[in-house]
């Protein structure tokens, strides 16, 4: 058998690690915000249900954050281990945001430890709540900084090149490259919507299993409302991203939309497949909408894929990733809106089975959308690792052992993933919320379980 | 002072920070497992987990900080170490991942499990051993570059007396540092039973630590003459290190001032570590990377230093707050909160 290609294996291993890490990274960014909101409402309304919600979310969060930390460490090291040539060059520029990301993470780690271990240590309940703010800020900032690195790889700026590599470098300009604002907005809003949706899934699932307590109803109302708000923000961020792509990375947008020829009034293509002559078939065409998405004008000109040399085009299958991501985003907004409308009308029951089933779907789908979105974003800049400067082939390690490492890491992530699910289930099953509420707040529990 | 020197000094301080906090963590894992095997776990495990639970994540960041910093200040190190260390580096990541996540699983999520405890104890010794490989490689002679391909000479590495003495030194220092810290912590908690046990550990591991330091010193002399003679010029730094070791040992032996004893151990390693680092310069990887030729552009280097100072203003108060709540709060240490 021929030797496994280190470039291909490096790509696969990076995809594996990142694909696994972003699940926990997304939770790490979003969950602290949700915990903080719940604790705040709980303190303000003096409602033990919300306080218990915050506590239980925090307890589960510890497990996911641990996996987030260790997989984050893994990808941090793998950048140098798998892409040494890339880091030797780009390290000069991206080390600043990487460094800042570590600081933000440090800040978050310190206060997360404090927050988790001081629930009943302060006289005023707001003191403990305040400790959640640095956790949210640290988590959010580390997402911001690491996203600027990814943005830089898409639109490298802030340097001039000379005979041997970089001649001058302005690391601040590199961080504030054209891709940064839209990417940061989209990453943060989509993390928040995904986590809200996942917590809504848990609440809806509990209600479906006939646990009709006030606790779960309040959890559902809070999380679905947040899902709706963040879904709208994410849609806005997505629109900004499309306009950014049209201007700065037209080949990515063109490949996503199978838009081959440059034309005015370009159609948006939904779903479908490519036949043998690379012609889209079985598609839904929305006339002029791609032009609108790209430039906010139904008749504007959109650059087609044919403008780019063949070896610089991204793969055409990213269209499916793009469609799936957008479709799920729409689904989240629609279902959460439906719940809100039904709950406003007195005669209707927002806890009916069919609606709950739809709500249960939101969390897993949202996480899938995160994966699809990142695959789209990353595959969409192929063949470049630094768009316009360095290809993926030039960046990879020359070590022949990457294949073996891939197998080792696959094993590691499988074990971590399985254990995470097993332990979270055991954790919450062994201590049902009713029991815990009764133990902690004996006064309010009477008559809560209707 | 040039920005290269500031850069490497900052990184060295962080690596030293990691050396101390990680040693406490790694050693504690081993002692926790050892106590379980010898049926003494009820004595010290409560103590260990009260300290470790709020801080294990912070420990991890020290390490991330160092390796992000080194490729930031000296991007060439990513090229040489990155290519050569793919296999040992990946193994270290996997060990760290098992350790970190299993710690959380064990402490927050499940009932006591022997498998977890074993893995936790074993990784506590294997991780220092695998990480110390990077220091061994930095002395040169184990990495070669041929036709633009960098590779690691495994045979040389595994047959070198120097590399084995470094591994041995790493393991015994971890156990010594950890035992002295736990002695201090147990004394603070007024936990006489635990104190008796961990004090015994501390006294026991002192001897191999000082022996391993000597053998490593001699083996380095065989391996890298240049570095060895630089170290000889800094003899007084290593003398200070030995002096603080004696103070620490005396304090633990007479059974008083454990806080001071732990500070002496920190100083012992501080002088040894900085003496080692200073005499290693200007090379980061002998002979391929020096701090001057391998450094990043000045603009990036200065930006990194600015961010570093700003970051410290944020971190130091936070760290003090953390220590106040979990290390110096007598009620918490005693288990009342």
XYZ file of C-alpha atoms in Angstrom:
787
model
C 0.000 0.000 0.000
C 1.259 3.417 -0.739
C 2.303 5.737 2.048
C -0.538 7.853 3.371
C -0.268 11.405 2.144
C 0.715 13.654 5.089
C -1.122 16.622 3.574
C -4.407 14.767 3.313
C -3.974 13.185 6.735
C -3.066 16.533 8.291
C -6.241 18.026 6.842
C -8.330 15.143 8.117
C -6.815 15.251 11.601
C -7.287 19.016 11.850
C -10.884 18.658 10.676
C -11.460 15.893 13.212
C -10.054 17.887 16.124
C -11.808 21.111 15.165
C -15.065 19.348 14.376
C -15.021 17.834 17.840
C -13.725 20.926 19.596
C -16.298 23.376 18.197
C -19.125 21.429 19.831
C -17.617 22.145 23.238
C -16.242 25.550 22.313
C -19.732 26.664 21.275
C -21.120 25.445 24.583
C -18.269 27.178 26.367
C -19.142 30.527 24.804
C -22.910 30.267 25.165
C -23.672 28.421 28.382
C -22.175 31.016 30.785
C -24.476 33.674 29.314
C -27.526 31.456 29.810
C -26.507 30.571 33.372
C -25.983 34.215 34.165
C -29.370 35.232 32.734
C -31.129 32.500 34.718
C -29.364 33.413 37.943
C -30.153 37.090 37.429
C -33.870 36.417 36.893
C -33.828 34.089 39.880
C -32.333 36.701 42.181
C -34.489 39.523 40.855
C -37.778 37.625 41.043
C -36.688 35.708 44.130
C -37.696 32.608 42.201
C -35.853 29.456 43.276
C -36.771 27.724 40.011
C -34.467 29.973 38.030
C -31.723 29.705 40.627
C -31.950 25.933 40.412
C -31.863 26.188 36.629
C -28.612 28.141 36.823
C -27.117 25.647 39.244
C -28.003 22.602 37.209
C -26.815 24.109 33.937
C -23.562 25.058 35.663
C -23.094 21.534 36.940
C -23.432 20.018 33.486
C -21.273 22.769 32.046
C -18.278 21.664 34.138
C -18.132 18.408 32.216
C -18.362 20.005 28.783
C -15.916 22.742 29.670
C -13.332 20.135 30.663
C -13.559 18.564 27.216
C -13.464 22.019 25.655
C -10.259 22.829 27.502
C -8.425 19.655 26.601
C -9.488 19.651 22.936
C -8.624 23.341 22.737
C -5.155 22.536 24.035
C -4.968 19.820 21.394
C -5.779 22.106 18.484
C -3.431 24.747 19.838
C -0.526 22.321 19.729
C -1.640 20.654 16.520
C -1.366 23.971 14.687
C 2.399 23.719 15.104
C 2.655 19.946 14.891
C 0.641 19.530 11.698
C 1.254 22.867 9.983
C 4.841 23.788 10.947
C 5.544 25.611 7.686
C 2.406 27.664 8.048
C 3.202 28.595 11.650
C 6.780 29.497 10.781
C 5.496 32.137 8.368
C 2.070 33.148 9.688
C 3.134 32.810 13.322
C 4.772 36.212 12.921
C 1.364 37.759 12.394
C -1.210 35.615 14.169
C 0.739 35.123 17.379
C -0.727 38.350 18.751
C -4.395 37.268 18.618
C -3.411 33.752 19.712
C -1.653 35.241 22.710
C -4.647 37.444 23.499
C -6.921 34.452 23.206
C -4.893 32.654 25.843
C -5.196 35.666 28.134
C -8.962 35.749 27.691
C -9.098 32.036 28.358
C -6.930 32.486 31.448
C -9.277 35.151 32.743
C -12.283 32.931 32.085
C -10.638 29.897 33.727
C -9.867 31.797 36.916
C -13.377 33.156 37.324
C -15.089 29.957 36.261
C -13.285 28.171 39.100
C -14.382 30.896 41.490
C -17.981 30.995 40.200
C -18.485 27.248 40.443
C -17.162 26.962 43.982
C -18.735 29.960 45.668
C -22.492 29.400 45.264
C -23.322 29.954 48.912
C -20.264 31.787 50.127
C -21.344 35.410 49.816
C -23.914 37.240 51.867
C -25.431 39.120 48.944
C -26.628 36.899 46.097
C -25.652 39.528 43.519
C -21.966 39.164 44.497
C -21.977 35.647 43.188
C -23.897 36.707 40.101
C -21.276 39.374 39.333
C -18.651 36.637 39.153
C -20.435 35.222 36.114
C -19.723 38.378 34.118
C -15.945 37.842 33.754
C -16.704 34.267 32.672
C -19.035 35.502 29.909
C -16.590 38.224 28.880
C -13.588 35.863 28.908
C -15.432 33.223 26.894
C -16.739 35.797 24.426
C -13.361 37.474 24.008
C -11.518 34.238 23.401
C -14.028 33.491 20.651
C -13.426 36.969 19.228
C -9.635 36.653 19.204
C -9.506 33.168 17.744
C -12.011 34.223 15.095
C -9.710 37.064 14.035
C -7.043 34.426 13.345
C -9.420 32.527 11.115
C -10.508 35.793 9.498
C -6.876 36.618 8.768
C -6.446 33.300 6.970
C -9.389 34.240 4.768
C -8.389 37.826 4.042
C -4.718 38.267 4.973
C -3.804 41.904 5.557
C -1.517 43.991 7.722
C 1.831 43.113 6.184
C 4.035 43.652 3.166
C 6.140 40.908 1.640
C 9.796 41.127 0.705
C 12.382 38.749 -0.719
C 12.285 36.378 2.277
C 8.800 36.382 3.679
C 7.370 39.380 5.470
C 9.067 42.775 5.171
C 6.831 44.725 7.550
C 4.088 43.591 9.851
C 1.288 45.452 11.552
C -0.343 42.835 13.785
C -3.261 45.114 14.729
C -4.213 45.660 11.086
C -3.934 41.925 10.576
C -6.407 41.307 13.385
C -8.825 43.917 12.082
C -8.848 42.475 8.572
C -11.967 42.775 6.390
C -13.345 39.358 7.395
C -13.147 40.030 11.139
C -16.354 42.024 11.869
C -18.782 39.721 10.069
C -17.067 36.552 11.299
C -17.024 37.653 14.921
C -20.680 38.704 14.797
C -21.724 35.449 13.155
C -19.663 33.232 15.481
C -20.968 34.855 18.667
C -24.620 35.058 17.661
C -24.655 31.497 16.338
C -23.015 30.199 19.533
C -25.670 31.900 21.640
C -28.565 30.676 19.509
C -27.192 27.141 19.502
C -26.795 26.958 23.256
C -30.243 28.476 23.848
C -31.661 25.885 21.449
C -29.860 23.012 23.178
C -31.145 24.053 26.589
C -34.623 24.407 25.053
C -34.289 20.865 23.747
C -33.558 19.603 27.248
C -36.567 21.437 28.714
C -38.891 20.299 25.907
C -37.665 16.731 26.226
C -38.362 16.731 29.975
C -41.873 18.064 29.374
C -42.489 15.421 26.715
C -41.576 12.775 29.244
C -44.515 14.009 31.334
C -42.504 15.966 33.830
C -44.909 18.840 33.769
C -43.406 20.822 36.606
C -43.203 24.610 36.741
C -39.424 24.282 36.642
C -39.362 22.785 33.162
C -42.060 25.129 31.845
C -40.115 28.161 32.996
C -36.916 26.706 31.524
C -38.663 26.207 28.189
C -40.120 29.679 28.080
C -36.796 31.321 28.859
C -34.704 29.268 26.455
C -37.101 29.403 23.507
C -37.460 33.167 23.857
C -33.679 33.492 23.840
C -33.453 31.148 20.855
C -35.777 33.405 18.917
C -33.850 36.581 19.748
C -30.469 35.082 18.892
C -31.824 33.398 15.764
C -32.844 36.812 14.436
C -29.404 38.213 15.264
C -27.749 35.257 13.562
C -29.822 35.774 10.435
C -28.683 39.389 10.367
C -25.064 38.270 10.850
C -25.492 35.764 8.021
C -26.727 38.496 5.719
C -23.699 40.657 6.553
C -21.447 37.661 5.917
C -22.902 37.100 2.459
C -22.325 40.734 1.555
C -18.776 40.456 2.846
C -18.179 37.331 0.728
C -19.521 39.000 -2.389
C -17.006 41.778 -1.988
C -13.906 40.011 -0.625
C -14.212 36.278 -1.337
C -16.539 36.048 -4.351
C -15.273 32.564 -5.261
C -16.608 31.206 -1.955
C -20.065 32.665 -2.473
C -20.103 31.585 -6.130
C -19.177 27.999 -5.244
C -21.767 27.950 -2.456
C -24.465 29.058 -4.884
C -23.259 27.199 -8.002
C -23.073 30.546 -9.674
C -20.794 29.942 -12.645
C -21.214 32.944 -14.897
C -20.962 36.536 -13.796
C -24.378 38.104 -14.315
C -26.760 40.768 -13.150
C -29.901 39.838 -11.266
C -28.477 36.482 -10.197
C -30.832 33.786 -8.863
C -30.475 32.148 -5.500
C -30.339 28.375 -5.847
C -31.800 26.190 -3.124
C -30.987 22.474 -2.774
C -30.747 20.326 -5.938
C -27.710 18.478 -7.271
C -25.122 18.788 -10.035
C -25.454 16.587 -13.127
C -22.497 15.213 -15.079
C -21.927 18.468 -16.950
C -21.837 20.481 -13.702
C -25.265 21.924 -14.394
C -27.522 22.296 -11.352
C -30.628 20.110 -11.519
C -33.696 19.747 -9.334
C -33.178 23.153 -7.814
C -35.512 25.818 -6.498
C -34.644 29.159 -8.097
C -35.389 32.396 -6.325
C -34.993 35.080 -9.001
C -32.639 37.936 -8.225
C -32.253 36.940 -4.626
C -28.529 36.153 -4.856
C -27.927 39.666 -6.112
C -29.961 40.956 -3.215
C -28.043 38.771 -0.747
C -24.733 39.899 -2.201
C -25.294 43.623 -2.608
C -28.753 44.493 -1.257
C -30.020 45.138 -4.806
C -32.001 42.647 -6.942
C -30.335 43.691 -10.190
C -26.691 43.983 -9.113
C -23.892 42.006 -10.737
C -22.558 38.924 -8.937
C -19.138 37.518 -9.823
C -19.247 33.953 -11.143
C -16.881 31.057 -10.563
C -15.593 31.154 -14.142
C -13.662 34.314 -13.333
C -11.236 32.223 -11.271
C -8.557 29.818 -12.496
C -9.668 26.226 -12.046
C -6.982 25.346 -9.482
C -8.081 28.192 -7.236
C -11.753 27.227 -7.024
C -13.257 25.740 -3.885
C -15.052 22.374 -4.178
C -18.655 22.622 -5.392
C -20.096 20.366 -2.694
C -19.943 23.254 -0.200
C -23.319 24.262 -1.683
C -24.960 21.538 0.422
C -23.264 22.784 3.586
C -24.408 26.333 2.878
C -27.990 25.264 2.213
C -28.208 23.082 5.298
C -26.819 25.796 7.534
C -29.231 28.418 6.240
C -32.210 26.046 6.309
C -31.586 25.125 9.936
C -31.217 28.786 10.864
C -34.640 29.475 9.323
C -36.108 26.461 11.115
C -34.884 27.728 14.515
C -36.390 31.153 13.970
C -39.689 29.709 12.721
C -40.209 27.118 15.476
C -39.282 29.472 18.292
C -41.609 32.109 16.849
C -44.390 29.524 16.619
C -43.954 28.701 20.312
C -44.075 32.354 21.268
C -47.264 32.968 19.244
C -49.002 29.897 20.652
C -48.064 30.807 24.201
C -49.522 34.289 23.762
C -52.952 32.983 22.751
C -54.760 31.848 25.861
C -56.854 29.150 24.219
C -53.865 27.376 22.724
C -51.570 25.074 24.632
C -47.894 25.745 24.007
C -47.002 22.433 25.641
C -48.770 20.221 23.128
C -46.865 17.184 21.986
C -46.256 18.193 18.396
C -44.821 21.548 19.245
C -42.640 20.009 21.937
C -41.339 17.494 19.404
C -40.393 20.303 17.044
C -38.688 22.128 19.912
C -36.714 19.006 20.817
C -35.265 19.032 17.303
C -33.871 22.553 17.665
C -30.770 21.838 19.754
C -29.238 18.978 17.772
C -30.034 20.733 14.494
C -28.442 23.964 15.686
C -25.236 22.130 16.574
C -25.268 20.484 13.145
C -25.649 23.925 11.584
C -22.525 25.071 13.439
C -20.626 22.128 11.955
C -22.020 22.719 8.448
C -21.257 26.413 8.675
C -17.645 25.816 9.642
C -17.163 23.156 6.977
C -18.562 25.615 4.443
C -16.295 28.412 5.678
C -13.159 26.264 5.721
C -13.667 24.240 2.551
C -14.783 27.420 0.832
C -11.259 28.838 0.973
C -9.600 25.779 -0.499
C -6.967 25.418 -1.889
C -5.588 28.218 0.293
C -4.486 28.131 3.901
C -3.572 31.814 3.612
C -5.813 33.025 0.838
C -3.709 34.290 -2.030
C -0.385 33.529 -0.316
C 0.046 29.943 0.789
C -1.695 26.753 -0.228
C -2.564 23.953 2.130
C -0.018 21.698 0.397
C 2.852 24.054 1.154
C 1.900 24.333 4.809
C 1.601 20.752 6.010
C 4.117 18.748 7.955
C 6.493 16.404 6.160
C 6.311 13.827 8.936
C 5.091 10.431 7.737
C 3.367 9.505 11.007
C 0.229 11.633 10.702
C -1.955 8.666 9.739
C -1.178 6.872 12.974
C -1.843 10.023 14.984
C -5.213 10.331 13.264
C -6.208 6.926 14.563
C -5.018 7.749 18.079
C -6.992 10.982 18.198
C -10.072 9.364 16.701
C -9.929 6.905 19.587
C -9.466 9.677 22.129
C -12.407 11.744 20.877
C -14.643 8.690 20.713
C -13.902 7.879 24.347
C -14.365 11.508 25.448
C -17.604 11.898 23.494
C -19.139 8.692 24.824
C -18.073 9.373 28.410
C -19.418 12.903 28.231
C -22.890 11.654 27.330
C -22.818 8.798 29.848
C -21.710 11.021 32.702
C -24.108 13.859 31.969
C -27.010 11.389 31.865
C -25.957 9.757 35.096
C -25.418 13.092 36.778
C -28.943 14.338 36.130
C -30.733 11.053 36.455
C -29.265 10.397 39.903
C -30.471 13.726 41.173
C -33.861 14.669 39.721
C -34.757 18.316 39.934
C -37.812 17.749 42.127
C -35.708 16.115 44.799
C -33.074 18.779 44.649
C -35.560 21.638 44.844
C -37.245 20.062 47.821
C -33.961 19.660 49.631
C -32.829 23.191 48.991
C -36.082 25.142 49.178
C -38.466 23.049 51.302
C -41.028 25.838 51.565
C -41.910 26.336 47.919
C -42.123 22.815 46.675
C -45.559 21.851 47.951
C -47.971 21.609 45.074
C -45.423 22.355 42.411
C -45.829 19.110 40.538
C -49.197 19.384 38.916
C 17.235 45.145 26.837
C 16.275 43.783 23.445
C 12.759 42.526 22.824
C 14.128 39.031 22.173
C 15.545 38.835 25.699
C 12.342 40.203 27.209
C 10.385 37.678 25.176
C 12.342 34.644 26.267
C 12.391 35.854 29.883
C 8.608 36.218 29.921
C 8.202 32.771 28.443
C 10.656 31.294 30.879
C 8.744 32.828 33.801
C 5.593 31.197 32.529
C 7.275 27.861 32.036
C 8.536 28.148 35.591
C 4.994 28.961 36.740
C 3.773 25.877 34.942
C 6.565 23.806 36.488
C 5.355 24.694 39.979
C 1.566 24.559 39.575
C 1.638 21.528 37.312
C 4.003 19.673 39.634
C 1.545 20.149 42.483
C -1.222 18.835 40.245
C 0.695 15.909 38.714
C 2.205 14.822 42.009
C -1.167 15.052 43.747
C -2.582 12.662 41.161
C 0.126 10.151 41.866
C -0.185 10.473 45.650
C -3.955 10.157 45.449
C -3.590 6.888 43.580
C -0.777 5.647 45.809
C -2.835 6.414 48.900
C -5.707 4.437 47.424
C -3.503 1.428 46.770
C -2.086 1.573 50.298
C -5.616 2.118 51.687
C -4.882 5.564 53.037
C -7.036 7.448 50.560
C -9.543 8.540 53.197
C -6.743 10.555 54.798
C -5.605 12.785 51.960
C -7.960 12.588 48.991
C -10.427 15.079 50.426
C -7.589 17.524 50.928
C -6.251 17.076 47.431
C -9.557 17.533 45.685
C -10.458 20.621 47.726
C -7.379 22.342 46.402
C -7.345 20.992 42.856
C -10.982 21.362 41.860
C -11.040 25.142 41.456
C -7.546 25.450 39.954
C -6.915 22.594 37.517
C -8.066 24.640 34.546
C -5.736 27.489 35.458
C -2.817 25.050 35.559
C -3.563 24.059 32.008
C -3.497 27.650 30.803
C 0.088 28.158 31.980
C 1.121 25.462 29.541
C -0.941 26.802 26.653
C 0.512 30.225 27.353
C 4.035 28.912 27.033
C 3.677 27.113 23.745
C 1.588 29.832 22.139
C 4.196 32.315 23.324
C 7.186 30.418 22.028
C 5.839 30.021 18.504
C 4.750 33.650 18.676
C 8.095 35.103 19.687
C 10.161 32.511 17.820
C 8.206 31.154 14.833
C 11.165 29.031 13.689
C 10.606 26.855 16.732
C 7.226 25.871 15.260
C 9.024 24.613 12.176
C 11.715 22.530 13.900
C 9.934 21.375 17.037
C 6.595 21.078 15.275
C 7.909 18.695 12.653
C 10.179 16.713 14.952
C 7.773 16.437 17.851
C 4.663 15.263 15.997
C 4.616 11.856 17.685
C 5.789 12.704 21.243
C 3.770 15.938 21.143
C 0.606 14.131 20.114
C 1.104 11.574 22.862
C 1.536 14.372 25.402
C -1.718 15.979 24.163
C -3.568 12.701 24.555
C -2.228 12.210 28.075
C -3.171 15.780 29.000
C -6.626 15.280 27.514
C -7.187 12.078 29.446
C -6.008 13.702 32.622
C -7.981 16.939 32.370
C -11.269 15.483 31.294
C -11.103 12.467 33.567
C -10.432 14.746 36.495
C -13.682 16.551 35.773
C -15.552 13.290 35.168
C -14.276 11.802 38.381
C -14.821 14.772 40.629
C -18.070 16.190 39.391
C -19.757 13.466 37.511
C -19.454 9.962 38.782
C -18.758 7.651 41.608
C -15.180 6.784 42.552
C -13.636 4.547 39.965
C -10.359 2.667 40.150
C -9.702 3.045 36.436
C -9.954 6.847 36.643
C -7.737 6.965 39.695
C -5.141 4.807 38.006
C -5.156 6.914 34.842
C -4.996 10.054 36.909
C -1.998 8.781 38.850
C -0.189 7.325 35.843
C -0.586 10.408 33.648
C 0.785 12.444 36.562
C 4.131 10.761 35.992
C 3.994 10.194 32.234
C 3.179 13.786 31.285
C 6.224 15.341 32.987
C 8.363 12.657 31.396
C 7.007 13.313 27.901
C 7.077 17.100 28.230
C 10.665 17.063 29.456
C 11.608 15.517 26.085
C 11.269 18.979 24.548
C 13.919 20.297 26.950
C 16.204 17.385 26.114
C 15.853 18.070 22.394
C 16.779 21.707 22.880
C 20.337 20.666 23.719
C 20.859 19.575 20.131
C 22.004 16.315 18.641
C 18.575 14.721 18.525
C 16.978 16.682 15.696
C 18.341 16.602 12.160
C 17.428 18.441 9.011
C 18.128 16.756 5.709
C 16.892 17.952 2.297
C 14.443 20.272 4.016
C 12.916 17.459 6.081
C 13.205 17.702 9.849
C 13.163 14.474 11.828
C 13.807 13.138 15.289
C 16.618 10.620 15.931
C 14.714 8.233 18.150
C 17.591 5.811 18.667
C 19.899 8.541 19.935
C 17.154 9.888 22.149
C 16.327 6.555 23.752
C 19.941 5.551 24.308
C 21.174 8.851 25.662
C 22.052 8.918 29.383
C 21.233 12.616 29.342
C 17.652 12.168 28.134
C 16.978 9.507 30.763
C 18.414 11.570 33.558
C 16.142 14.465 32.530
C 13.118 12.164 32.617
C 14.129 10.883 36.032
C 14.717 14.403 37.329
C 11.335 15.561 36.013
C 9.473 12.766 37.783
C 11.159 13.023 41.173
C 10.986 16.838 41.216
C 7.265 16.654 40.543
C 6.803 14.351 43.521
C 9.004 16.477 45.766
C 7.353 19.796 44.884
C 3.903 18.313 45.218
C 4.632 16.681 48.571
C 5.999 19.894 50.069
C 2.967 21.819 48.843
C 0.563 19.255 50.257
C 2.460 19.362 53.557
C 1.902 23.102 53.701
C -1.755 22.744 52.711
C -2.417 20.000 55.254
C -0.781 22.057 58.000
C -3.044 24.963 57.072
C -6.077 22.765 57.266
C -4.979 21.541 60.736
C -5.266 18.024 59.351
C -2.694 16.161 61.465
C -3.310 12.752 59.913
C -2.785 13.998 56.359
C 0.125 16.136 57.458
C 1.955 13.149 58.900
C 1.541 11.235 55.666
C 2.512 13.926 53.155
C 5.409 15.111 55.307
C 6.798 11.612 55.061
C 6.439 11.772 51.272
C 8.259 15.117 51.169
C 11.194 13.861 53.217
C 11.388 10.707 51.149
C 11.457 12.411 47.736
C 14.065 14.992 48.731
C 16.969 12.562 48.314
C 16.241 11.351 44.761
C 15.591 14.961 43.719
C 19.041 16.146 44.684
C 20.694 13.007 43.263
C 18.848 13.404 39.958
C 19.899 17.046 39.760
C 23.537 16.009 40.083
C 23.372 13.187 37.537
C 21.579 15.450 35.053
C 24.286 18.040 35.529
C 27.010 15.478 34.825
C 25.171 13.968 31.846
C 24.698 17.414 30.350
C 28.437 17.951 30.653
C 28.936 14.882 28.466
C 26.266 15.903 25.992
C 26.798 19.641 25.448
C 30.147 21.111 26.535
C 29.220 24.682 25.613
C 26.134 24.680 27.797
C 27.985 22.952 30.620
C 30.749 25.525 30.751
C 28.162 28.357 30.658
C 26.536 26.746 33.659
C 29.866 26.588 35.430
C 30.190 30.352 34.999
C 26.868 30.709 36.778
C 27.888 28.374 39.607
C 26.609 30.715 42.323
C 23.037 30.532 40.982
C 23.063 26.770 41.374
C 24.707 27.208 44.771
C 21.728 29.329 45.856
C 19.426 26.616 44.602
C 21.129 23.981 46.741
C 21.069 26.388 49.697
C 17.296 26.803 49.492
C 16.911 23.052 49.150
C 18.762 22.623 52.460
C 16.585 25.257 54.143
C 13.401 23.583 52.897
C 14.534 20.178 54.037
C 15.544 21.471 57.476
C 12.168 23.191 57.974
C 10.210 20.104 56.975
C 12.423 17.946 59.175
C 11.885 20.051 62.304
C 8.195 20.141 61.412
C 7.541 23.895 61.494
C 7.097 26.826 59.091
C 5.771 24.693 56.237
C 4.769 27.782 54.277
C 8.345 28.988 54.346
C 9.509 25.515 53.415
C 7.360 25.533 50.285
C 8.616 28.991 49.347
C 12.186 27.677 49.734
C 11.373 24.823 47.387
C 9.968 27.335 44.910
C 13.177 29.345 45.160
C 15.276 26.205 44.848
C 13.637 25.449 41.516
C 13.565 29.106 40.523
C 17.350 29.409 40.687
C 18.018 26.025 39.127
C 15.559 26.697 36.309
C 16.759 30.209 35.548
C 20.411 29.193 35.803
C 19.702 26.431 33.337
C 17.779 28.794 31.046
C 20.299 31.628 31.143
C 23.206 29.329 30.321
C 21.207 27.804 27.463
C 21.098 31.153 25.654
C 21.394 32.333 22.986
C 20.175 28.996 21.635
C 16.586 27.851 21.737
C 17.416 24.796 19.723
C 21.109 24.094 19.491
C 22.335 24.769 16.754
C 19.301 25.671 14.592
C 17.483 28.448 16.461
C 18.960 31.332 18.410
C 16.787 33.915 20.073
C 18.150 36.590 17.740
C 17.896 34.929 14.343
C 14.751 32.987 15.136
C 12.806 35.888 16.623
C 9.685 37.310 15.085
C 9.544 40.780 13.539
C 10.143 43.603 15.946
C 6.649 45.062 15.508
C 5.039 41.756 16.477
C 7.495 41.218 19.321
C 6.715 44.615 20.810
C 2.964 44.134 20.362
C 3.267 40.817 22.183
C 5.107 42.446 25.069
C 2.512 45.247 25.318
C -0.304 42.703 25.393
C 1.610 40.704 27.921
C 1.896 43.663 30.313
C -1.769 44.570 29.835
C -2.663 40.949 30.425
C -0.738 40.838 33.672
C -2.726 43.773 35.027
C -5.812 41.677 34.479
C -4.405 38.359 35.636
C -2.477 39.151 38.770
C -5.440 40.626 40.712
C -7.625 37.747 39.516
C -5.073 35.157 40.574
C -4.697 36.807 43.968
C -8.482 36.744 44.342
C -8.506 33.043 43.450
C -5.758 32.244 45.947
C -7.472 34.278 48.644
C -10.651 32.283 48.212
C -9.197 28.816 47.941
C -5.664 28.817 49.293
C -5.539 31.344 52.085
C -9.110 31.169 53.298
C -8.624 29.043 56.392
C -12.300 28.040 56.575
C -12.332 26.825 52.996
C -9.106 24.873 53.404
C -10.472 23.241 56.537
C -13.528 22.167 54.609
C -16.044 24.405 56.335
C -17.145 26.244 53.199
